[in-house]
């Protein structure tokens, strides 16, 4: 057994009694209450999922296994001369909670390289998509087509023990993670850059550098990729993509079904697709301005016009965060170092100075601050990826590390089939004591 899997197994064995004890001894303890506004309002804030992979504090932002993003970026080992750490090291951290050594990373890199061969039929699936298809739809289908490779399904049919579900799931998850960047680069090259990209990986490169190579991009795009995949990897369990992955996998659907579903959830403009929306919105502003950089008044007008036409400001607001997203800040610092004079970056910075006050004055958004998506497209644009429909695919590669780590642990800890209870509007009215009021109004109307 490889070092990572051995360590993971040890961690799983240590953890299982904690979960079992919570259920057995404290199963009836009340830890939260549910309000009507939460039931109707997307279950916002209800504590009803458990994960140890990451935790999102509203004021501090995300921590992976207890580490803030600056700590993760500082402490994970880096390839020689690189600014950003190995993405492979992040997988190790998410799964085990430990920062890997250089040797452990090297072993994992070899393992990933051995797993990344993509079956030919996946290229055929991608090639057969009609023109005008969104890259997220293609990615979802490409991942889905790999389902026939599922190790978990083969083992399940043989009748493996529940205690070993995690092992077969680990094999599937690691196989899929190793292939996702190749599949994604192929989608990009096929749709937008048939002459510049590479179809086959370079065996000498780590995951981030190989992705840059396959996209046909020079340095520092390798660091951009590493940073991008790392900061998008996880955002605790309740966000749409992570939750969808977990939900689908809870029925023991294999990770190909679950990851394809997670990709579909990420493809909504209120979630991961917001990064392409930000670029579209910024391009709209630029087009309006002609060659001139907007004044503060012009920026404010553009923001208000967007709000007054009933649209959201993409890249701003969050369901949990109540401050500037640290993922925004990490990217901003990279931009300040590598592309301080980039025109779009200046637009993003100028908007940061006006949008929060306007959203506060508008009075709806609970969080007026920028999220990860406000900054991420600008970076891609700068390094030549101007086809903004593709940006959410990059988010999906990153998110697969977190979602798949979670699913492995879900299986290890025997988490149940997810099945919350729904009620009807009549029942809800009765619960809050307005059913009689409504009945008498109805009687008045019919009499
Ligand atoms: N611009 C305008 N209105 C907003 C914004 C915004 N950026 N953010 C929230 N609101 C509105 C929201 O539409 C809602 O209006 P209504 O009462 O008419 O339904 C009201 O403010 C209250 O919403 P919140 O409770 O603050 O936010 P919620 O938790 O429901 O939604 C988002 C969170 C992220 C969906 C929301 O802030 C939004 O739509 N942001 C813009 C899209 C975006 O950037 N999404 C990416 C999020 C990060 N990610 O990668 O997933
Ligand atoms: C995410 O990364 O999943 C988004 O910020 C959305 C969320 O956390 O709800």
XYZ file of C-alpha atoms and ligand atoms in Angstrom:
507
model
C 0.000 0.000 0.000
C 1.259 3.506 -0.878
C 2.229 5.892 1.962
C -0.784 8.182 1.517
C -3.273 5.339 1.552
C -1.580 3.769 4.589
C -1.693 7.048 6.468
C -5.298 7.613 5.425
C -6.267 4.158 6.672
C -4.630 4.856 10.031
C -6.489 8.179 10.304
C -9.773 6.493 9.392
C -9.306 3.825 12.061
C -8.526 6.493 14.656
C -11.534 8.568 13.650
C -14.249 5.924 13.409
C -14.787 5.551 17.191
C -15.331 9.325 17.525
C -18.204 9.289 15.031
C -19.652 6.086 16.459
C -19.583 7.528 19.993
C -21.301 10.758 18.937
C -24.159 8.806 17.406
C -24.441 6.237 20.179
C -24.049 8.402 23.272
C -25.136 11.839 22.076
C -27.496 11.053 19.212
C -30.412 12.898 20.858
C -28.571 16.102 21.834
C -30.011 19.217 20.165
C -27.385 21.340 18.385
C -29.515 23.692 16.289
C -33.028 24.971 15.733
C -34.772 25.510 12.394
C -36.618 28.687 11.488
C -39.312 29.100 8.828
C -37.066 31.552 6.969
C -34.402 28.844 6.720
C -36.794 26.181 5.454
C -38.018 28.508 2.725
C -34.657 30.210 2.271
C -32.370 27.468 0.995
C -31.700 25.911 4.435
C -29.228 28.749 4.996
C -27.100 28.263 8.090
C -28.748 25.074 9.417
C -26.037 22.922 10.967
C -26.779 19.591 9.353
C -23.592 18.296 7.725
C -20.295 17.124 9.193
C -16.925 17.399 7.482
C -13.392 17.645 8.780
C -11.794 18.499 5.445
C -12.505 22.230 5.710
C -14.396 24.787 7.779
C -15.691 28.200 6.699
C -15.736 30.902 9.329
C -17.885 33.878 8.185
C -15.294 36.444 9.263
C -12.046 34.579 8.713
C -12.760 32.572 5.565
C -11.843 29.029 4.715
C -9.485 26.749 6.631
C -8.394 23.451 5.104
C -7.822 20.950 7.918
C -7.308 23.885 10.273
C -4.892 25.773 7.988
C -5.814 29.205 6.564
C -5.088 29.700 2.851
C -1.926 31.778 3.480
C -0.724 28.985 5.793
C -1.515 26.301 3.195
C 0.315 28.232 0.489
C 3.302 28.790 2.770
C 3.595 25.364 4.358
C 2.916 22.905 1.526
C 6.112 21.941 -0.343
C 6.711 23.650 -3.695
C 8.391 22.538 -6.910
C 11.866 24.030 -7.269
C 11.665 27.695 -8.240
C 7.858 27.790 -7.967
C 5.860 30.346 -6.037
C 2.862 28.085 -5.437
C 2.847 24.618 -3.850
C 2.250 21.233 -5.426
C -1.473 20.572 -5.862
C -0.659 16.936 -5.144
C 0.364 18.050 -1.635
C -3.041 19.620 -1.137
C -4.735 16.268 -1.785
C -2.500 14.709 0.860
C -3.388 17.473 3.311
C -7.135 17.300 2.671
C -7.187 13.535 3.095
C -4.924 13.180 6.130
C -4.785 16.581 7.827
C -0.982 16.492 7.578
C 1.497 18.525 5.548
C 3.370 15.985 3.402
C 7.131 15.766 3.115
C 8.881 16.198 -0.237
C 9.290 12.394 -0.461
C 5.612 11.796 0.204
C 4.733 14.291 -2.511
C 7.088 12.660 -4.973
C 5.501 9.275 -4.345
C 2.047 10.752 -4.863
C 3.152 12.481 -8.073
C 4.287 9.146 -9.517
C 0.973 7.606 -8.457
C -1.000 10.412 -10.156
C 1.071 10.047 -13.327
C 0.327 6.318 -13.432
C -3.373 7.007 -13.115
C -3.780 9.787 -15.624
C -4.083 7.849 -18.882
C -7.472 8.832 -20.314
C -9.331 6.099 -22.250
C -9.810 6.953 -25.896
C -13.599 6.889 -25.728
C -13.498 10.018 -23.513
C -11.886 11.989 -26.367
C -14.608 10.613 -28.649
C -17.328 11.813 -26.266
C -15.769 15.284 -26.202
C -15.300 15.335 -29.978
C -18.912 14.373 -30.573
C -20.400 17.390 -28.745
C -22.300 19.797 -30.986
C -20.830 23.264 -31.499
C -22.083 25.877 -29.070
C -22.042 23.415 -26.147
C -20.846 24.877 -22.875
C -17.499 23.457 -21.660
C -19.085 22.567 -18.300
C -21.667 20.396 -20.081
C -18.857 18.706 -21.991
C -16.801 18.192 -18.830
C -19.774 16.721 -16.997
C -20.440 14.257 -19.824
C -16.757 13.361 -20.191
C -16.528 12.536 -16.473
C -19.781 10.602 -16.702
C -18.464 8.532 -19.598
C -15.662 7.275 -17.334
C -18.197 5.617 -15.056
C -17.602 2.245 -16.648
C -14.125 2.299 -15.046
C -15.568 2.399 -11.515
C -13.605 0.173 -9.196
C -16.208 0.713 -6.466
C -18.962 -0.710 -8.650
C -16.931 -3.786 -9.505
C -16.093 -4.377 -5.853
C -19.657 -3.677 -4.709
C -20.981 -6.330 -7.050
C -18.454 -8.758 -5.580
C -19.944 -7.965 -2.157
C -17.217 -6.000 -0.356
C -17.716 -5.108 3.289
C -18.990 -1.621 4.203
C -15.746 -1.161 6.119
C -13.843 -1.306 2.815
C -16.016 1.063 0.780
C -13.544 3.887 1.353
C -10.709 1.898 -0.242
C -12.424 1.312 -3.596
C -13.710 4.912 -3.477
C -10.164 6.167 -2.903
C -9.032 4.291 -6.007
C -11.817 5.815 -8.138
C -11.347 9.310 -6.686
C -7.588 9.349 -7.224
C -7.968 8.002 -10.764
C -10.494 10.706 -11.572
C -8.516 13.570 -10.015
C -5.448 12.537 -12.014
C -7.459 12.645 -15.257
C -9.518 15.813 -14.719
C -6.793 18.320 -15.768
C -6.059 16.352 -18.959
C -9.722 16.111 -19.872
C -10.204 19.819 -19.184
C -7.173 20.901 -21.226
C -8.396 18.735 -24.082
C -11.815 20.445 -23.944
C -10.125 23.859 -24.051
C -7.866 22.984 -26.964
C -10.643 21.335 -28.883
C -13.004 24.311 -28.489
C -10.638 27.246 -28.678
C -7.024 26.424 -29.359
C -6.548 23.365 -31.594
C -3.114 24.526 -32.760
C -1.547 25.624 -29.450
C -2.311 23.026 -26.809
C -0.875 19.551 -26.220
C -2.880 16.397 -26.197
C -0.512 14.239 -24.143
C 1.026 15.018 -20.756
C 4.704 15.701 -20.065
C 5.781 12.980 -17.599
C 8.421 15.210 -16.031
C 5.908 17.781 -14.751
C 3.787 18.105 -11.619
C 0.014 18.438 -11.960
C -0.049 22.262 -12.126
C 2.870 22.585 -14.538
C 1.548 19.814 -16.747
C -1.820 21.536 -16.954
C -0.088 24.735 -18.097
C 1.909 22.710 -20.630
C -1.200 21.016 -21.994
C -2.960 24.373 -22.288
C 0.063 25.637 -24.227
C 0.839 28.307 -21.600
C 4.201 29.648 -20.436
C 5.309 30.378 -16.880
C 3.971 31.675 -14.535
C 0.746 29.975 -15.720
C 1.949 26.824 -13.920
C 1.812 28.812 -10.663
C -1.535 30.335 -11.631
C -2.910 26.812 -12.106
C -1.497 25.541 -8.822
C -2.885 28.564 -6.956
C -6.219 28.335 -8.745
C -6.759 24.616 -8.027
C -5.684 25.000 -4.409
C -7.863 27.982 -3.511
C -10.973 26.496 -5.162
C -10.585 23.031 -3.636
C -13.099 23.174 -0.807
C -15.492 25.506 0.987
C -16.902 23.179 3.649
C -19.826 20.913 2.786
C -22.912 23.074 2.344
C -22.089 24.874 -0.915
C -23.985 23.635 -3.956
C -21.147 21.707 -5.635
C -19.793 20.021 -2.496
C -23.256 19.299 -1.202
C -24.392 17.836 -4.531
C -21.347 15.568 -4.697
C -21.977 14.377 -1.151
C -25.715 13.926 -1.690
C -25.351 11.857 -4.854
C -22.573 9.749 -3.357
C -24.704 9.117 -0.253
C -26.825 6.697 -2.282
C -23.578 4.811 -3.021
C -23.515 6.125 -6.554
C -19.854 5.993 -7.541
C -17.616 9.058 -7.724
C -18.108 9.477 -11.475
C -21.851 10.012 -11.010
C -21.216 12.214 -7.983
C -18.519 14.348 -9.629
C -20.518 14.841 -12.783
C -23.412 16.031 -10.585
C -21.096 18.306 -8.621
C -19.958 19.834 -11.938
C -23.590 20.444 -12.922
C -24.242 22.271 -9.635
C -21.126 24.378 -10.064
C -22.309 25.479 -13.511
C -24.947 27.871 -12.135
C -24.319 31.653 -12.259
C -25.007 32.047 -8.535
C -22.208 29.537 -7.861
C -19.088 28.713 -9.919
C -20.278 30.214 -13.183
C -20.107 33.637 -11.513
C -16.443 33.820 -12.588
C -17.418 33.946 -16.262
C -20.257 36.345 -15.427
C -17.772 38.739 -13.814
C -15.739 38.818 -17.015
C -18.833 39.287 -19.148
C -19.937 42.144 -16.892
C -16.490 43.769 -16.941
C -16.324 43.510 -20.716
C -19.739 45.202 -20.861
C -18.371 48.055 -18.767
C -15.244 48.341 -20.914
C -17.296 48.364 -24.097
C -19.427 51.173 -22.679
C -16.344 53.221 -21.853
C -14.613 52.883 -25.221
C -10.919 53.525 -24.655
C -11.435 55.607 -21.558
C -10.967 54.345 -17.975
C -14.204 55.057 -16.079
C -14.442 57.762 -13.459
C -15.776 56.839 -10.012
C -19.144 58.313 -10.966
C -19.289 56.242 -14.159
C -18.423 53.071 -12.220
C -21.134 53.794 -9.675
C -23.661 54.368 -12.425
C -22.773 51.034 -14.092
C -23.206 49.183 -10.765
C -26.518 50.915 -10.014
C -27.782 50.278 -13.549
C -27.059 46.565 -13.086
C -28.898 46.488 -9.751
C -31.818 48.578 -11.005
C -32.333 46.209 -13.909
C -32.893 43.423 -11.369
C -29.530 41.662 -11.776
C -26.963 40.726 -9.158
C -23.429 42.121 -9.126
C -21.407 39.036 -10.040
C -18.463 38.260 -7.789
C -20.011 40.001 -4.776
C -21.924 38.587 -1.837
C -21.831 35.198 -0.160
C -24.138 32.822 1.659
C -21.747 32.397 4.613
C -18.846 34.869 4.357
C -19.273 38.313 5.888
C -15.982 39.837 4.805
C -13.727 39.957 1.727
C -13.084 36.383 0.636
C -9.455 35.418 1.420
C -9.419 33.649 -1.951
C -9.989 37.071 -3.525
C -7.099 38.468 -1.493
C -4.693 35.650 -2.427
C -5.370 36.256 -6.114
C -5.171 40.029 -5.699
C -1.723 39.703 -4.167
C -0.618 37.548 -7.099
C -1.982 40.156 -9.518
C -0.222 42.977 -7.668
C 3.053 41.093 -7.998
C 2.754 39.859 -11.580
C 0.365 42.135 -13.425
C -0.153 45.397 -11.478
C -0.697 47.372 -14.690
C -3.208 44.997 -16.262
C -6.183 47.055 -17.378
C -8.886 44.646 -16.222
C -7.159 44.233 -12.866
C -7.411 48.001 -12.445
C -11.144 47.791 -13.205
C -11.539 45.093 -10.535
C -9.660 47.198 -8.003
C -11.634 50.321 -8.863
C -14.898 48.382 -8.462
C -13.760 47.133 -5.057
C -13.697 50.782 -3.994
C -17.317 51.426 -4.956
C -19.362 48.178 -4.960
C -19.478 47.390 -1.203
C -20.891 50.839 -0.320
C -23.460 50.583 -3.115
C -24.570 47.115 -2.035
C -24.923 48.397 1.520
C -27.022 51.319 0.300
C -29.052 48.947 -1.909
C -29.793 47.145 1.349
C -30.348 43.573 0.216
C -27.087 41.595 0.143
C -26.040 40.428 3.609
C -22.431 40.456 2.500
C -21.342 43.414 0.345
C -17.772 42.133 -0.104
C -16.152 40.399 -3.106
C -15.960 36.618 -3.317
C -13.436 34.398 -5.095
C -15.020 34.943 -8.514
C -14.525 38.712 -8.580
C -10.808 38.281 -9.213
C -10.286 34.882 -10.818
C -11.351 35.553 -14.411
C -9.112 38.591 -14.666
C -6.066 36.425 -13.971
C -7.059 33.915 -16.649
C -7.731 36.712 -19.129
C -4.302 38.191 -18.477
C -2.590 34.889 -19.258
C -4.437 34.537 -22.537
C -7.505 32.489 -21.620
C -10.057 34.909 -22.932
C -12.796 32.362 -23.583
C -14.515 33.010 -20.282
C -16.999 30.155 -20.668
C -14.033 27.979 -19.714
C -13.335 29.532 -16.298
C -15.746 27.361 -14.344
C -14.040 24.244 -15.706
C -10.922 25.415 -13.862
C -13.003 25.860 -10.703
C -14.303 22.293 -11.204
C -10.803 20.793 -11.377
C -9.962 22.462 -8.077
C -13.278 21.586 -6.445
C -12.889 17.911 -7.319
C -10.019 17.649 -4.801
C -12.286 18.693 -1.939
C -15.460 16.938 -3.038
C -13.684 13.643 -3.662
C -11.727 13.806 -0.396
C -15.048 14.317 1.352
C -16.686 11.378 -0.396
C -13.813 9.063 0.590
C -14.271 10.109 4.216
C -18.085 9.863 3.967
C -17.644 6.231 2.991
C -14.997 5.625 5.642
C -17.239 6.937 8.411
C -20.343 5.220 7.069
C -22.339 8.437 6.649
C -25.975 7.677 5.876
C -28.037 8.077 2.776
C -29.044 11.750 2.793
C -32.788 12.135 3.200
C -34.125 15.283 4.907
C -37.864 15.624 5.564
C -40.089 17.967 3.606
C -43.445 19.353 4.667
C -46.304 21.119 2.878
C -47.232 24.811 3.039
C -50.466 23.811 4.874
C -48.390 22.067 7.536
C -46.058 25.023 7.856
C -49.015 27.406 8.322
C -50.411 25.112 10.969
C -47.072 24.946 12.749
C -46.923 28.754 13.030
C -50.613 28.948 13.992
C -52.090 30.774 11.004
C -54.088 27.895 9.488
C -57.372 29.013 11.149
C -56.851 32.586 9.984
C -56.422 31.360 6.415
C -59.390 28.992 6.635
C -61.733 31.760 7.842
C -60.590 34.028 4.977
C -61.299 31.216 2.509
C -64.741 30.662 4.091
C -65.492 34.391 3.769
C -64.594 34.317 0.068
C -66.726 31.225 -0.691
C -69.766 32.349 1.380
N -25.818 41.748 -6.058
C -27.124 42.099 -5.895
N -27.952 41.537 -4.994
C -27.391 40.614 -4.190
C -26.056 40.231 -4.267
C -25.261 40.836 -5.259
N -23.981 40.482 -5.449
N -25.803 39.285 -3.336
C -26.990 39.084 -2.704
N -27.938 39.867 -3.221
C -29.369 39.882 -2.900
C -29.951 38.495 -3.142
O -30.242 38.278 -4.515
C -31.160 38.506 -2.238
O -32.172 39.227 -2.913
P -33.735 38.828 -2.760
O -34.052 39.069 -1.330
O -34.433 39.722 -3.704
O -33.833 37.372 -3.136
C -30.680 39.351 -1.056
O -29.555 40.116 -1.532
C -30.226 38.525 0.132
O -29.258 37.593 -0.301
P -28.083 37.093 0.686
O -28.744 36.416 1.843
O -27.127 38.180 0.966
O -27.314 36.074 -0.256
P -27.637 34.532 -0.527
O -27.014 33.723 0.548
O -29.077 34.314 -0.792
O -26.856 34.314 -1.906
C -25.062 34.585 -3.423
C -25.447 34.281 -1.971
C -23.576 34.322 -3.578
C -25.836 33.649 -4.347
C -25.389 36.059 -3.748
O -24.608 36.901 -2.938
C -25.182 36.412 -5.217
O -26.092 36.201 -6.011
N -23.958 36.936 -5.586
C -23.653 37.216 -6.979
C -23.289 35.926 -7.698
C -21.953 35.413 -7.243
O -20.976 36.128 -7.171
N -21.907 34.104 -6.955
C -20.659 33.432 -6.609
C -20.571 32.993 -5.147
C -19.271 32.327 -4.874
N -19.129 31.068 -5.597
O -18.153 30.871 -6.250
O -20.002 30.208 -5.519
C -17.795 28.004 -2.927
O -16.562 28.075 -3.065
O -18.379 26.911 -2.909
C -18.587 29.268 -2.902
O -17.893 30.290 -2.288
C -20.004 29.115 -2.443
C -20.237 28.735 -1.006
O -19.359 28.518 -0.207
O -21.453 28.686 -0.665
